[in-house]
Amino acid sequence: MTWSAVRATSAARSSFSLDWLAGAAFRLSVRVLSLLPLGVARGLCRRLAGLVWRSNSRATVVTRTNLTICYPELDTRALESLVRASLAETACVLAESGALFHWHERRWRALANSATAPGSGALGETLASGTGALVLMPHYGNWEFLGLYLGALAEHDVLALFQPQRFSSVTQRLVAARGRSGLKLAPMDRAGIRAAYRQLGSGGCLLLLPDQVPRRAAGVYAPFFGTPALTMTLAHRLIQRTRPEVFMAVAGRTSNGFEVTIQAMDDAVYKASAEQHAGAINAAIEAVVRDDPAQYQWEYRRFRRPPAGAADPYSQT
Protein backbone atom coordinates (compact mmCIF):
# COMPACT_ATOMS: atom_id res chain seq x y z
CA MET A 1 0.00 0.00 0.00
CA THR A 2 1.37 3.41 -0.95
CA TRP A 3 1.85 6.20 1.57
CA SER A 4 -0.93 8.26 -0.05
CA ALA A 5 -3.29 5.28 0.25
CA VAL A 6 -2.37 4.87 3.91
CA ARG A 7 -3.09 8.55 4.55
CA ALA A 8 -6.41 8.33 2.70
CA THR A 9 -7.44 5.28 4.74
CA SER A 10 -6.43 7.01 7.96
CA ALA A 11 -8.39 10.14 7.02
CA ALA A 12 -11.47 8.07 6.20
CA ARG A 13 -11.28 6.29 9.55
CA SER A 14 -10.83 9.60 11.35
CA SER A 15 -13.82 11.09 9.53
CA PHE A 16 -15.94 8.04 10.39
CA SER A 17 -14.89 8.23 14.05
CA LEU A 18 -15.69 11.95 14.24
CA ASP A 19 -19.08 11.42 12.61
CA TRP A 20 -19.87 8.55 14.99
CA LEU A 21 -18.80 10.59 18.02
CA ALA A 22 -20.89 13.57 16.93
CA GLY A 23 -23.93 11.36 16.47
CA ALA A 24 -23.41 9.61 19.80
CA ALA A 25 -22.95 12.91 21.66
CA PHE A 26 -26.06 14.34 20.03
CA ARG A 27 -28.19 11.29 20.87
CA LEU A 28 -26.96 11.21 24.47
CA SER A 29 -27.51 14.92 25.13
CA VAL A 30 -31.00 14.85 23.64
CA ARG A 31 -31.92 11.73 25.61
CA VAL A 32 -30.74 13.29 28.89
CA LEU A 33 -32.67 16.49 28.16
CA SER A 34 -35.82 14.46 27.47
CA LEU A 35 -35.76 13.18 31.05
CA LEU A 36 -35.94 16.70 32.47
CA PRO A 37 -39.02 18.91 32.86
CA LEU A 38 -39.05 21.49 30.07
CA GLY A 39 -38.43 24.40 32.43
CA VAL A 40 -35.42 22.70 33.99
CA ALA A 41 -33.92 21.84 30.58
CA ARG A 42 -34.40 25.43 29.41
CA GLY A 43 -32.83 26.80 32.58
CA LEU A 44 -29.81 24.54 32.24
CA CYS A 45 -29.17 25.52 28.62
CA ARG A 46 -29.68 29.21 29.40
CA ARG A 47 -26.94 28.95 32.02
CA LEU A 48 -24.65 27.34 29.46
CA ALA A 49 -25.48 30.19 27.07
CA GLY A 50 -24.28 32.61 29.73
CA LEU A 51 -20.90 30.89 29.70
CA VAL A 52 -20.82 31.12 25.90
CA TRP A 53 -21.50 34.86 26.15
CA ARG A 54 -18.72 35.37 28.70
CA SER A 55 -16.24 33.44 26.55
CA ASN A 56 -16.86 35.81 23.63
CA SER A 57 -17.20 32.79 21.35
CA ARG A 58 -17.78 32.92 17.61
CA ALA A 59 -21.53 32.61 18.20
CA THR A 60 -21.36 35.62 20.52
CA VAL A 61 -19.39 37.69 18.02
CA VAL A 62 -21.75 36.83 15.13
CA THR A 63 -24.79 37.63 17.28
CA ARG A 64 -23.29 40.97 18.33
CA THR A 65 -22.43 41.78 14.71
CA ASN A 66 -25.96 41.05 13.49
CA LEU A 67 -27.61 43.03 16.26
CA THR A 68 -25.28 45.98 15.71
CA ILE A 69 -26.34 46.02 12.05
CA CYS A 70 -30.06 45.66 12.75
CA TYR A 71 -30.36 47.75 15.92
CA PRO A 72 -27.78 50.55 15.54
CA GLU A 73 -29.70 52.70 18.01
CA LEU A 74 -28.87 50.44 20.98
CA ASP A 75 -26.22 51.58 23.42
CA THR A 76 -23.53 49.13 24.57
CA ARG A 77 -25.41 47.98 27.65
CA ALA A 78 -28.68 47.35 25.81
CA LEU A 79 -26.85 45.65 22.97
CA GLU A 80 -25.00 43.23 25.26
CA SER A 81 -28.22 42.47 27.12
CA LEU A 82 -29.88 41.51 23.84
CA VAL A 83 -26.83 39.48 22.72
CA ARG A 84 -26.98 37.47 25.93
CA ALA A 85 -30.75 37.02 25.68
CA SER A 86 -30.46 35.83 22.08
CA LEU A 87 -27.83 33.24 22.97
CA ALA A 88 -30.08 32.01 25.79
CA GLU A 89 -33.11 31.69 23.51
CA THR A 90 -31.12 29.85 20.86
CA ALA A 91 -29.80 27.50 23.55
CA CYS A 92 -33.42 26.71 24.38
CA VAL A 93 -33.80 25.12 20.93
CA LEU A 94 -31.34 22.48 22.13
CA ALA A 95 -33.04 22.27 25.53
CA GLU A 96 -36.38 21.60 23.88
CA SER A 97 -35.04 18.93 21.51
CA GLY A 98 -35.36 16.27 24.21
CA ALA A 99 -39.09 16.84 24.46
CA LEU A 100 -39.59 17.05 20.71
CA PHE A 101 -37.53 13.97 19.90
CA HIS A 102 -38.61 11.64 22.69
CA TRP A 103 -41.81 12.72 24.41
CA HIS A 104 -45.08 10.97 23.54
CA GLU A 105 -47.15 12.81 20.94
CA ARG A 106 -49.91 13.75 23.38
CA ARG A 107 -47.32 15.27 25.71
CA TRP A 108 -45.41 17.34 23.14
CA ARG A 109 -48.59 18.50 21.42
CA ALA A 110 -49.76 19.88 24.77
CA LEU A 111 -46.86 22.36 24.55
CA ALA A 112 -48.75 24.31 21.87
CA ASN A 113 -50.53 27.19 23.60
CA SER A 114 -53.00 27.53 20.79
CA ALA A 115 -56.71 26.87 20.57
CA THR A 116 -56.26 26.27 16.84
CA ALA A 117 -55.67 22.67 15.82
CA PRO A 118 -53.00 22.12 13.13
CA GLY A 119 -55.56 21.36 10.42
CA SER A 120 -58.00 24.17 11.13
CA GLY A 121 -58.03 27.86 10.28
CA ALA A 122 -57.09 29.38 6.92
CA LEU A 123 -54.31 26.85 6.32
CA GLY A 124 -56.65 23.92 6.82
CA GLU A 125 -59.30 25.50 4.62
CA THR A 126 -56.75 26.03 1.83
CA LEU A 127 -55.64 22.41 1.88
CA ALA A 128 -59.21 21.14 2.11
CA SER A 129 -60.00 23.04 -1.09
CA GLY A 130 -57.25 21.20 -2.96
CA THR A 131 -54.99 24.25 -3.24
CA GLY A 132 -51.34 23.88 -2.32
CA ALA A 133 -50.01 25.73 0.73
CA LEU A 134 -46.48 27.09 1.08
CA VAL A 135 -45.67 27.71 4.75
CA LEU A 136 -42.64 29.92 5.41
CA MET A 137 -41.02 29.28 8.79
CA PRO A 138 -38.26 31.75 9.77
CA HIS A 139 -35.65 30.91 12.41
CA TYR A 140 -37.73 32.34 15.23
CA GLY A 141 -38.75 30.65 18.47
CA ASN A 142 -38.56 26.92 17.83
CA TRP A 143 -38.99 26.00 14.17
CA GLU A 144 -38.35 22.33 15.04
CA PHE A 145 -41.49 22.29 17.17
CA LEU A 146 -43.42 24.07 14.45
CA GLY A 147 -42.42 21.45 11.87
CA LEU A 148 -43.45 18.65 14.21
CA TYR A 149 -46.74 20.43 14.94
CA LEU A 150 -47.60 21.07 11.29
CA GLY A 151 -46.55 17.54 10.35
CA ALA A 152 -49.60 16.37 12.27
CA LEU A 153 -52.00 18.02 9.80
CA ALA A 154 -54.80 15.50 9.64
CA GLU A 155 -55.49 13.95 6.23
CA HIS A 156 -52.93 16.18 4.52
CA ASP A 157 -49.50 15.42 3.13
CA VAL A 158 -46.81 17.73 4.55
CA LEU A 159 -43.27 17.97 3.14
CA ALA A 160 -40.36 20.01 4.50
CA LEU A 161 -37.11 20.88 2.75
CA PHE A 162 -33.99 20.79 4.91
CA GLN A 163 -30.24 21.41 4.73
CA PRO A 164 -28.22 18.31 5.74
CA GLN A 165 -25.90 18.76 8.72
CA ARG A 166 -22.14 18.43 8.57
CA PHE A 167 -22.26 15.01 10.24
CA SER A 168 -24.41 12.40 8.51
CA SER A 169 -25.16 10.62 11.80
CA VAL A 170 -26.68 13.83 13.19
CA THR A 171 -28.65 14.37 9.98
CA GLN A 172 -30.08 10.85 10.17
CA ARG A 173 -31.17 11.40 13.77
CA LEU A 174 -32.76 14.74 12.96
CA VAL A 175 -34.68 13.33 9.99
CA ALA A 176 -36.01 10.45 12.09
CA ALA A 177 -37.07 12.79 14.90
CA ARG A 178 -38.67 15.36 12.61
CA GLY A 179 -40.73 12.66 10.94
CA ARG A 180 -42.33 11.43 14.16
CA SER A 181 -45.56 13.32 13.50
CA GLY A 182 -45.87 12.20 9.88
CA LEU A 183 -43.81 15.02 8.38
CA LYS A 184 -41.97 14.01 5.22
CA LEU A 185 -38.54 15.46 4.53
CA ALA A 186 -36.44 16.09 1.44
CA PRO A 187 -32.92 17.56 1.26
CA MET A 188 -32.43 20.92 -0.41
CA ASP A 189 -31.00 19.47 -3.62
CA ARG A 190 -32.32 19.01 -7.15
CA ALA A 191 -34.37 15.95 -6.26
CA GLY A 192 -35.78 17.66 -3.19
CA ILE A 193 -36.73 20.78 -5.14
CA ARG A 194 -38.49 18.65 -7.77
CA ALA A 195 -40.39 17.00 -4.92
CA ALA A 196 -41.36 20.47 -3.65
CA TYR A 197 -42.88 21.41 -7.02
CA ARG A 198 -44.84 18.15 -7.08
CA GLN A 199 -45.98 18.68 -3.51
CA LEU A 200 -47.50 22.09 -4.17
CA GLY A 201 -48.76 21.15 -7.62
CA SER A 202 -50.76 18.28 -6.16
CA GLY A 203 -52.38 20.45 -3.49
CA GLY A 204 -50.10 19.47 -0.62
CA CYS A 205 -48.39 21.50 2.07
CA LEU A 206 -44.72 22.51 1.86
CA LEU A 207 -42.65 23.90 4.75
CA LEU A 208 -39.68 26.11 3.91
CA LEU A 209 -37.18 28.12 5.97
CA PRO A 210 -36.99 31.39 3.98
CA ASP A 211 -34.07 33.07 5.76
CA GLN A 212 -31.28 30.67 4.83
CA VAL A 213 -28.57 32.32 2.74
CA PRO A 214 -28.53 30.75 -0.74
CA ARG A 215 -25.86 30.62 -3.41
CA ARG A 216 -25.58 33.97 -5.17
CA ALA A 217 -27.14 32.50 -8.32
CA ALA A 218 -30.15 31.29 -6.30
CA GLY A 219 -31.01 34.57 -4.61
CA VAL A 220 -31.54 38.30 -4.88
CA TYR A 221 -30.72 41.14 -2.51
CA ALA A 222 -33.55 42.60 -0.47
CA PRO A 223 -33.47 44.79 2.64
CA PHE A 224 -33.60 43.12 6.03
CA PHE A 225 -33.64 45.67 8.85
CA GLY A 226 -32.45 48.18 6.26
CA THR A 227 -29.42 46.21 5.09
CA PRO A 228 -29.23 44.25 1.80
CA ALA A 229 -29.41 40.53 2.52
CA LEU A 230 -29.07 37.75 -0.04
CA THR A 231 -32.51 36.13 -0.03
CA MET A 232 -33.48 32.86 -1.68
CA THR A 233 -35.67 32.91 -4.78
CA LEU A 234 -36.82 29.30 -4.42
CA ALA A 235 -40.09 30.36 -2.79
CA HIS A 236 -40.66 32.85 -5.62
CA ARG A 237 -40.14 30.17 -8.28
CA LEU A 238 -42.45 27.77 -6.46
CA ILE A 239 -45.17 30.41 -6.19
CA GLN A 240 -44.94 31.51 -9.83
CA ARG A 241 -45.20 27.95 -11.13
CA THR A 242 -47.69 26.30 -8.75
CA ARG A 243 -49.74 29.29 -7.46
CA PRO A 244 -50.17 28.11 -3.86
CA GLU A 245 -51.52 30.09 -0.94
CA VAL A 246 -48.60 31.40 1.12
CA PHE A 247 -48.47 31.57 4.90
CA MET A 248 -45.93 32.57 7.51
CA ALA A 249 -45.84 30.52 10.69
CA VAL A 250 -43.86 30.76 13.92
CA ALA A 251 -43.80 28.96 17.25
CA GLY A 252 -42.89 31.66 19.74
CA ARG A 253 -41.52 30.50 23.07
CA THR A 254 -43.73 30.97 26.17
CA SER A 255 -43.15 30.09 29.81
CA ASN A 256 -44.75 26.67 29.48
CA GLY A 257 -44.56 25.86 25.77
CA PHE A 258 -45.06 27.64 22.45
CA GLU A 259 -47.52 30.05 20.90
CA VAL A 260 -48.19 28.89 17.34
CA THR A 261 -49.16 31.63 14.90
CA ILE A 262 -50.07 31.01 11.26
CA GLN A 263 -50.94 33.99 9.07
CA ALA A 264 -51.63 34.46 5.37
CA MET A 265 -48.91 36.50 3.64
CA ASP A 266 -49.48 39.91 2.10
CA ASP A 267 -50.24 40.08 -1.64
CA ALA A 268 -46.74 41.42 -2.32
CA VAL A 269 -45.30 37.94 -1.87
CA TYR A 270 -47.04 36.89 -5.11
CA LYS A 271 -45.37 39.64 -7.20
CA ALA A 272 -43.73 38.60 -10.47
CA SER A 273 -40.62 40.53 -9.48
CA ALA A 274 -38.24 38.36 -7.46
CA GLU A 275 -36.89 41.47 -5.71
CA GLN A 276 -40.36 42.60 -4.62
CA HIS A 277 -41.18 39.08 -3.47
CA ALA A 278 -37.97 38.84 -1.43
CA GLY A 279 -38.61 42.26 0.06
CA ALA A 280 -42.09 41.17 1.17
CA ILE A 281 -40.72 38.05 2.85
CA ASN A 282 -37.97 39.94 4.68
CA ALA A 283 -40.44 42.61 5.80
CA ALA A 284 -42.76 39.93 7.19
CA ILE A 285 -39.90 38.25 9.05
CA GLU A 286 -38.76 41.62 10.38
CA ALA A 287 -42.26 42.31 11.73
CA VAL A 288 -42.25 38.98 13.58
CA VAL A 289 -38.77 39.56 14.98
CA ARG A 290 -39.63 43.02 16.33
CA ASP A 291 -42.23 41.44 18.64
CA ASP A 292 -39.44 39.70 20.58
CA PRO A 293 -35.98 40.18 19.02
CA ALA A 294 -34.25 37.74 21.37
CA GLN A 295 -36.17 34.80 19.90
CA TYR A 296 -34.66 35.22 16.43
CA GLN A 297 -31.57 33.15 15.65
CA TRP A 298 -29.08 36.00 15.42
CA GLU A 299 -26.26 33.46 15.68
CA TYR A 300 -26.76 32.74 11.96
CA ARG A 301 -24.65 34.78 9.53
CA ARG A 302 -27.63 36.25 7.72
CA PHE A 303 -25.62 38.99 5.96
CA ARG A 304 -22.87 36.81 4.50
CA ARG A 305 -22.27 36.99 0.74
CA PRO A 306 -22.91 40.75 0.65
CA PRO A 307 -23.40 42.72 -2.58
CA ALA A 308 -20.36 43.33 -4.77
CA GLY A 309 -18.15 45.99 -3.27
CA ALA A 310 -19.66 45.69 0.22
CA ALA A 311 -17.52 44.52 3.12
CA ASP A 312 -18.18 41.13 4.71
CA PRO A 313 -19.42 41.96 8.23
CA TYR A 314 -18.15 38.60 9.50
CA SER A 315 -14.60 38.87 8.19
CA GLN A 316 -13.20 38.97 11.74
CA THR A 317 -15.14 35.90 12.92
Tab-separated table of C-alpha atoms in Angstrom:
chain	number	residue	atom	x	y	z
A	1	MET	CA	0.000	0.000	0.000
A	2	THR	CA	1.375	3.414	-0.955
A	3	TRP	CA	1.853	6.202	1.572
A	4	SER	CA	-0.929	8.261	-0.053
A	5	ALA	CA	-3.291	5.284	0.249
A	6	VAL	CA	-2.373	4.874	3.913
A	7	ARG	CA	-3.091	8.551	4.551
A	8	ALA	CA	-6.412	8.331	2.695
A	9	THR	CA	-7.443	5.283	4.736
A	10	SER	CA	-6.430	7.006	7.956
A	11	ALA	CA	-8.388	10.139	7.019
A	12	ALA	CA	-11.474	8.071	6.196
A	13	ARG	CA	-11.280	6.293	9.548
A	14	SER	CA	-10.827	9.597	11.345
A	15	SER	CA	-13.822	11.085	9.535
A	16	PHE	CA	-15.941	8.043	10.392
A	17	SER	CA	-14.894	8.228	14.045
A	18	LEU	CA	-15.691	11.946	14.240
A	19	ASP	CA	-19.077	11.418	12.611
A	20	TRP	CA	-19.871	8.553	14.988
A	21	LEU	CA	-18.805	10.587	18.021
A	22	ALA	CA	-20.887	13.571	16.927
A	23	GLY	CA	-23.928	11.361	16.468
A	24	ALA	CA	-23.411	9.615	19.802
A	25	ALA	CA	-22.946	12.909	21.658
A	26	PHE	CA	-26.062	14.340	20.029
A	27	ARG	CA	-28.187	11.293	20.874
A	28	LEU	CA	-26.956	11.212	24.473
A	29	SER	CA	-27.505	14.917	25.133
A	30	VAL	CA	-31.003	14.847	23.636
A	31	ARG	CA	-31.921	11.731	25.613
A	32	VAL	CA	-30.743	13.288	28.885
A	33	LEU	CA	-32.674	16.485	28.164
A	34	SER	CA	-35.820	14.456	27.465
A	35	LEU	CA	-35.758	13.182	31.051
A	36	LEU	CA	-35.943	16.702	32.475
A	37	PRO	CA	-39.017	18.914	32.859
A	38	LEU	CA	-39.053	21.490	30.075
A	39	GLY	CA	-38.433	24.402	32.429
A	40	VAL	CA	-35.418	22.700	33.988
A	41	ALA	CA	-33.924	21.840	30.581
A	42	ARG	CA	-34.397	25.428	29.411
A	43	GLY	CA	-32.834	26.799	32.582
A	44	LEU	CA	-29.808	24.537	32.236
A	45	CYS	CA	-29.168	25.524	28.621
A	46	ARG	CA	-29.678	29.207	29.395
A	47	ARG	CA	-26.941	28.952	32.023
A	48	LEU	CA	-24.654	27.343	29.458
A	49	ALA	CA	-25.480	30.185	27.068
A	50	GLY	CA	-24.284	32.614	29.730
A	51	LEU	CA	-20.904	30.892	29.701
A	52	VAL	CA	-20.821	31.117	25.904
A	53	TRP	CA	-21.497	34.855	26.146
A	54	ARG	CA	-18.724	35.367	28.701
A	55	SER	CA	-16.240	33.444	26.555
A	56	ASN	CA	-16.858	35.814	23.634
A	57	SER	CA	-17.195	32.788	21.346
A	58	ARG	CA	-17.775	32.917	17.610
A	59	ALA	CA	-21.534	32.610	18.202
A	60	THR	CA	-21.355	35.615	20.524
A	61	VAL	CA	-19.395	37.687	18.015
A	62	VAL	CA	-21.753	36.831	15.135
A	63	THR	CA	-24.787	37.634	17.281
A	64	ARG	CA	-23.292	40.966	18.326
A	65	THR	CA	-22.433	41.778	14.707
A	66	ASN	CA	-25.962	41.050	13.486
A	67	LEU	CA	-27.615	43.033	16.261
A	68	THR	CA	-25.277	45.976	15.713
A	69	ILE	CA	-26.342	46.017	12.052
A	70	CYS	CA	-30.062	45.661	12.752
A	71	TYR	CA	-30.364	47.749	15.916
A	72	PRO	CA	-27.782	50.549	15.538
A	73	GLU	CA	-29.705	52.698	18.015
A	74	LEU	CA	-28.869	50.435	20.982
A	75	ASP	CA	-26.217	51.583	23.424
A	76	THR	CA	-23.534	49.134	24.567
A	77	ARG	CA	-25.413	47.977	27.653
A	78	ALA	CA	-28.684	47.354	25.812
A	79	LEU	CA	-26.846	45.646	22.966
A	80	GLU	CA	-25.003	43.232	25.259
A	81	SER	CA	-28.218	42.474	27.122
A	82	LEU	CA	-29.878	41.506	23.838
A	83	VAL	CA	-26.833	39.481	22.724
A	84	ARG	CA	-26.983	37.468	25.929
A	85	ALA	CA	-30.749	37.024	25.681
A	86	SER	CA	-30.464	35.834	22.079
A	87	LEU	CA	-27.835	33.244	22.975
A	88	ALA	CA	-30.078	32.011	25.792
A	89	GLU	CA	-33.105	31.693	23.511
A	90	THR	CA	-31.122	29.849	20.857
A	91	ALA	CA	-29.795	27.496	23.549
A	92	CYS	CA	-33.418	26.712	24.378
A	93	VAL	CA	-33.802	25.125	20.931
A	94	LEU	CA	-31.340	22.477	22.126
A	95	ALA	CA	-33.039	22.267	25.532
A	96	GLU	CA	-36.384	21.596	23.876
A	97	SER	CA	-35.040	18.932	21.513
A	98	GLY	CA	-35.358	16.273	24.205
A	99	ALA	CA	-39.094	16.839	24.460
A	100	LEU	CA	-39.586	17.047	20.710
A	101	PHE	CA	-37.533	13.970	19.895
A	102	HIS	CA	-38.606	11.642	22.694
A	103	TRP	CA	-41.805	12.718	24.413
A	104	HIS	CA	-45.076	10.970	23.542
A	105	GLU	CA	-47.153	12.813	20.939
A	106	ARG	CA	-49.905	13.746	23.377
A	107	ARG	CA	-47.322	15.267	25.707
A	108	TRP	CA	-45.408	17.337	23.142
A	109	ARG	CA	-48.591	18.500	21.424
A	110	ALA	CA	-49.757	19.877	24.770
A	111	LEU	CA	-46.861	22.357	24.551
A	112	ALA	CA	-48.754	24.308	21.873
A	113	ASN	CA	-50.535	27.193	23.600
A	114	SER	CA	-53.003	27.531	20.785
A	115	ALA	CA	-56.706	26.868	20.566
A	116	THR	CA	-56.265	26.271	16.845
A	117	ALA	CA	-55.673	22.675	15.817
A	118	PRO	CA	-53.002	22.120	13.127
A	119	GLY	CA	-55.555	21.358	10.422
A	120	SER	CA	-58.004	24.172	11.130
A	121	GLY	CA	-58.028	27.865	10.281
A	122	ALA	CA	-57.088	29.381	6.922
A	123	LEU	CA	-54.310	26.851	6.323
A	124	GLY	CA	-56.645	23.916	6.819
A	125	GLU	CA	-59.300	25.497	4.615
A	126	THR	CA	-56.755	26.029	1.834
A	127	LEU	CA	-55.639	22.408	1.876
A	128	ALA	CA	-59.205	21.136	2.114
A	129	SER	CA	-60.002	23.044	-1.087
A	130	GLY	CA	-57.251	21.202	-2.959
A	131	THR	CA	-54.994	24.245	-3.239
A	132	GLY	CA	-51.344	23.878	-2.323
A	133	ALA	CA	-50.015	25.731	0.730
A	134	LEU	CA	-46.485	27.086	1.082
A	135	VAL	CA	-45.674	27.714	4.750
A	136	LEU	CA	-42.642	29.915	5.410
A	137	MET	CA	-41.015	29.280	8.789
A	138	PRO	CA	-38.264	31.752	9.769
A	139	HIS	CA	-35.654	30.909	12.408
A	140	TYR	CA	-37.726	32.337	15.231
A	141	GLY	CA	-38.746	30.649	18.474
A	142	ASN	CA	-38.556	26.922	17.827
A	143	TRP	CA	-38.990	26.002	14.169
A	144	GLU	CA	-38.346	22.333	15.038
A	145	PHE	CA	-41.485	22.286	17.173
A	146	LEU	CA	-43.417	24.069	14.450
A	147	GLY	CA	-42.421	21.452	11.873
A	148	LEU	CA	-43.455	18.655	14.208
A	149	TYR	CA	-46.740	20.428	14.937
A	150	LEU	CA	-47.598	21.065	11.290
A	151	GLY	CA	-46.549	17.539	10.351
A	152	ALA	CA	-49.602	16.370	12.271
A	153	LEU	CA	-51.996	18.020	9.800
A	154	ALA	CA	-54.805	15.499	9.644
A	155	GLU	CA	-55.493	13.951	6.227
A	156	HIS	CA	-52.929	16.182	4.521
A	157	ASP	CA	-49.499	15.417	3.128
A	158	VAL	CA	-46.806	17.729	4.547
A	159	LEU	CA	-43.274	17.973	3.144
A	160	ALA	CA	-40.359	20.011	4.498
A	161	LEU	CA	-37.107	20.876	2.748
A	162	PHE	CA	-33.987	20.792	4.911
A	163	GLN	CA	-30.244	21.413	4.729
A	164	PRO	CA	-28.219	18.309	5.744
A	165	GLN	CA	-25.899	18.758	8.725
A	166	ARG	CA	-22.136	18.432	8.567
A	167	PHE	CA	-22.258	15.012	10.236
A	168	SER	CA	-24.412	12.396	8.514
A	169	SER	CA	-25.160	10.624	11.804
A	170	VAL	CA	-26.681	13.831	13.192
A	171	THR	CA	-28.652	14.371	9.977
A	172	GLN	CA	-30.084	10.853	10.174
A	173	ARG	CA	-31.172	11.402	13.773
A	174	LEU	CA	-32.761	14.738	12.957
A	175	VAL	CA	-34.678	13.331	9.990
A	176	ALA	CA	-36.009	10.452	12.089
A	177	ALA	CA	-37.074	12.790	14.902
A	178	ARG	CA	-38.673	15.364	12.613
A	179	GLY	CA	-40.728	12.659	10.937
A	180	ARG	CA	-42.330	11.430	14.162
A	181	SER	CA	-45.561	13.323	13.499
A	182	GLY	CA	-45.869	12.200	9.884
A	183	LEU	CA	-43.809	15.021	8.377
A	184	LYS	CA	-41.971	14.008	5.215
A	185	LEU	CA	-38.536	15.464	4.525
A	186	ALA	CA	-36.436	16.087	1.438
A	187	PRO	CA	-32.923	17.556	1.256
A	188	MET	CA	-32.433	20.919	-0.411
A	189	ASP	CA	-30.998	19.471	-3.617
A	190	ARG	CA	-32.323	19.007	-7.153
A	191	ALA	CA	-34.366	15.950	-6.263
A	192	GLY	CA	-35.777	17.665	-3.190
A	193	ILE	CA	-36.734	20.781	-5.136
A	194	ARG	CA	-38.489	18.654	-7.766
A	195	ALA	CA	-40.390	17.002	-4.922
A	196	ALA	CA	-41.355	20.472	-3.654
A	197	TYR	CA	-42.875	21.407	-7.018
A	198	ARG	CA	-44.837	18.148	-7.080
A	199	GLN	CA	-45.979	18.681	-3.515
A	200	LEU	CA	-47.497	22.087	-4.172
A	201	GLY	CA	-48.763	21.153	-7.625
A	202	SER	CA	-50.763	18.282	-6.157
A	203	GLY	CA	-52.385	20.451	-3.491
A	204	GLY	CA	-50.101	19.469	-0.621
A	205	CYS	CA	-48.387	21.503	2.074
A	206	LEU	CA	-44.717	22.508	1.857
A	207	LEU	CA	-42.649	23.897	4.747
A	208	LEU	CA	-39.680	26.106	3.911
A	209	LEU	CA	-37.178	28.122	5.970
A	210	PRO	CA	-36.988	31.393	3.976
A	211	ASP	CA	-34.067	33.073	5.760
A	212	GLN	CA	-31.280	30.668	4.834
A	213	VAL	CA	-28.570	32.324	2.744
A	214	PRO	CA	-28.531	30.748	-0.744
A	215	ARG	CA	-25.861	30.619	-3.409
A	216	ARG	CA	-25.577	33.967	-5.170
A	217	ALA	CA	-27.140	32.500	-8.315
A	218	ALA	CA	-30.149	31.294	-6.302
A	219	GLY	CA	-31.013	34.567	-4.612
A	220	VAL	CA	-31.544	38.305	-4.885
A	221	TYR	CA	-30.720	41.141	-2.513
A	222	ALA	CA	-33.547	42.602	-0.470
A	223	PRO	CA	-33.466	44.793	2.638
A	224	PHE	CA	-33.604	43.122	6.035
A	225	PHE	CA	-33.637	45.669	8.847
A	226	GLY	CA	-32.453	48.182	6.256
A	227	THR	CA	-29.416	46.207	5.091
A	228	PRO	CA	-29.234	44.254	1.798
A	229	ALA	CA	-29.411	40.525	2.522
A	230	LEU	CA	-29.073	37.754	-0.037
A	231	THR	CA	-32.513	36.126	-0.029
A	232	MET	CA	-33.482	32.856	-1.677
A	233	THR	CA	-35.669	32.912	-4.775
A	234	LEU	CA	-36.817	29.305	-4.420
A	235	ALA	CA	-40.087	30.358	-2.793
A	236	HIS	CA	-40.662	32.846	-5.623
A	237	ARG	CA	-40.141	30.174	-8.280
A	238	LEU	CA	-42.451	27.766	-6.460
A	239	ILE	CA	-45.167	30.409	-6.194
A	240	GLN	CA	-44.938	31.509	-9.830
A	241	ARG	CA	-45.201	27.954	-11.128
A	242	THR	CA	-47.689	26.301	-8.747
A	243	ARG	CA	-49.743	29.294	-7.457
A	244	PRO	CA	-50.174	28.106	-3.862
A	245	GLU	CA	-51.521	30.086	-0.944
A	246	VAL	CA	-48.603	31.399	1.116
A	247	PHE	CA	-48.473	31.572	4.897
A	248	MET	CA	-45.926	32.571	7.509
A	249	ALA	CA	-45.837	30.515	10.691
A	250	VAL	CA	-43.865	30.758	13.923
A	251	ALA	CA	-43.799	28.955	17.252
A	252	GLY	CA	-42.888	31.656	19.742
A	253	ARG	CA	-41.516	30.501	23.073
A	254	THR	CA	-43.729	30.973	26.165
A	255	SER	CA	-43.154	30.095	29.811
A	256	ASN	CA	-44.752	26.666	29.476
A	257	GLY	CA	-44.564	25.857	25.771
A	258	PHE	CA	-45.064	27.637	22.452
A	259	GLU	CA	-47.521	30.050	20.901
A	260	VAL	CA	-48.192	28.891	17.344
A	261	THR	CA	-49.164	31.632	14.903
A	262	ILE	CA	-50.072	31.008	11.258
A	263	GLN	CA	-50.935	33.990	9.067
A	264	ALA	CA	-51.626	34.462	5.366
A	265	MET	CA	-48.915	36.500	3.637
A	266	ASP	CA	-49.475	39.913	2.097
A	267	ASP	CA	-50.240	40.080	-1.642
A	268	ALA	CA	-46.736	41.424	-2.316
A	269	VAL	CA	-45.298	37.938	-1.868
A	270	TYR	CA	-47.036	36.888	-5.115
A	271	LYS	CA	-45.374	39.639	-7.204
A	272	ALA	CA	-43.733	38.597	-10.468
A	273	SER	CA	-40.618	40.530	-9.479
A	274	ALA	CA	-38.239	38.360	-7.462
A	275	GLU	CA	-36.894	41.474	-5.708
A	276	GLN	CA	-40.363	42.604	-4.619
A	277	HIS	CA	-41.177	39.079	-3.470
A	278	ALA	CA	-37.967	38.844	-1.431
A	279	GLY	CA	-38.610	42.265	0.065
A	280	ALA	CA	-42.089	41.175	1.166
A	281	ILE	CA	-40.719	38.053	2.846
A	282	ASN	CA	-37.973	39.936	4.676
A	283	ALA	CA	-40.443	42.609	5.796
A	284	ALA	CA	-42.765	39.930	7.186
A	285	ILE	CA	-39.902	38.253	9.050
A	286	GLU	CA	-38.760	41.617	10.382
A	287	ALA	CA	-42.260	42.310	11.733
A	288	VAL	CA	-42.248	38.977	13.577
A	289	VAL	CA	-38.768	39.560	14.984
A	290	ARG	CA	-39.628	43.018	16.326
A	291	ASP	CA	-42.229	41.436	18.637
A	292	ASP	CA	-39.436	39.697	20.578
A	293	PRO	CA	-35.978	40.183	19.015
A	294	ALA	CA	-34.250	37.737	21.371
A	295	GLN	CA	-36.175	34.797	19.895
A	296	TYR	CA	-34.662	35.221	16.435
A	297	GLN	CA	-31.566	33.147	15.649
A	298	TRP	CA	-29.078	36.003	15.416
A	299	GLU	CA	-26.262	33.458	15.675
A	300	TYR	CA	-26.760	32.737	11.959
A	301	ARG	CA	-24.648	34.780	9.530
A	302	ARG	CA	-27.634	36.248	7.715
A	303	PHE	CA	-25.624	38.988	5.956
A	304	ARG	CA	-22.874	36.812	4.496
A	305	ARG	CA	-22.269	36.986	0.745
A	306	PRO	CA	-22.908	40.755	0.655
A	307	PRO	CA	-23.400	42.719	-2.584
A	308	ALA	CA	-20.365	43.331	-4.773
A	309	GLY	CA	-18.154	45.992	-3.265
A	310	ALA	CA	-19.655	45.692	0.218
A	311	ALA	CA	-17.519	44.515	3.119
A	312	ASP	CA	-18.176	41.130	4.712
A	313	PRO	CA	-19.415	41.957	8.234
A	314	TYR	CA	-18.147	38.599	9.503
A	315	SER	CA	-14.599	38.867	8.195
A	316	GLN	CA	-13.204	38.965	11.744
A	317	THR	CA	-15.136	35.900	12.924
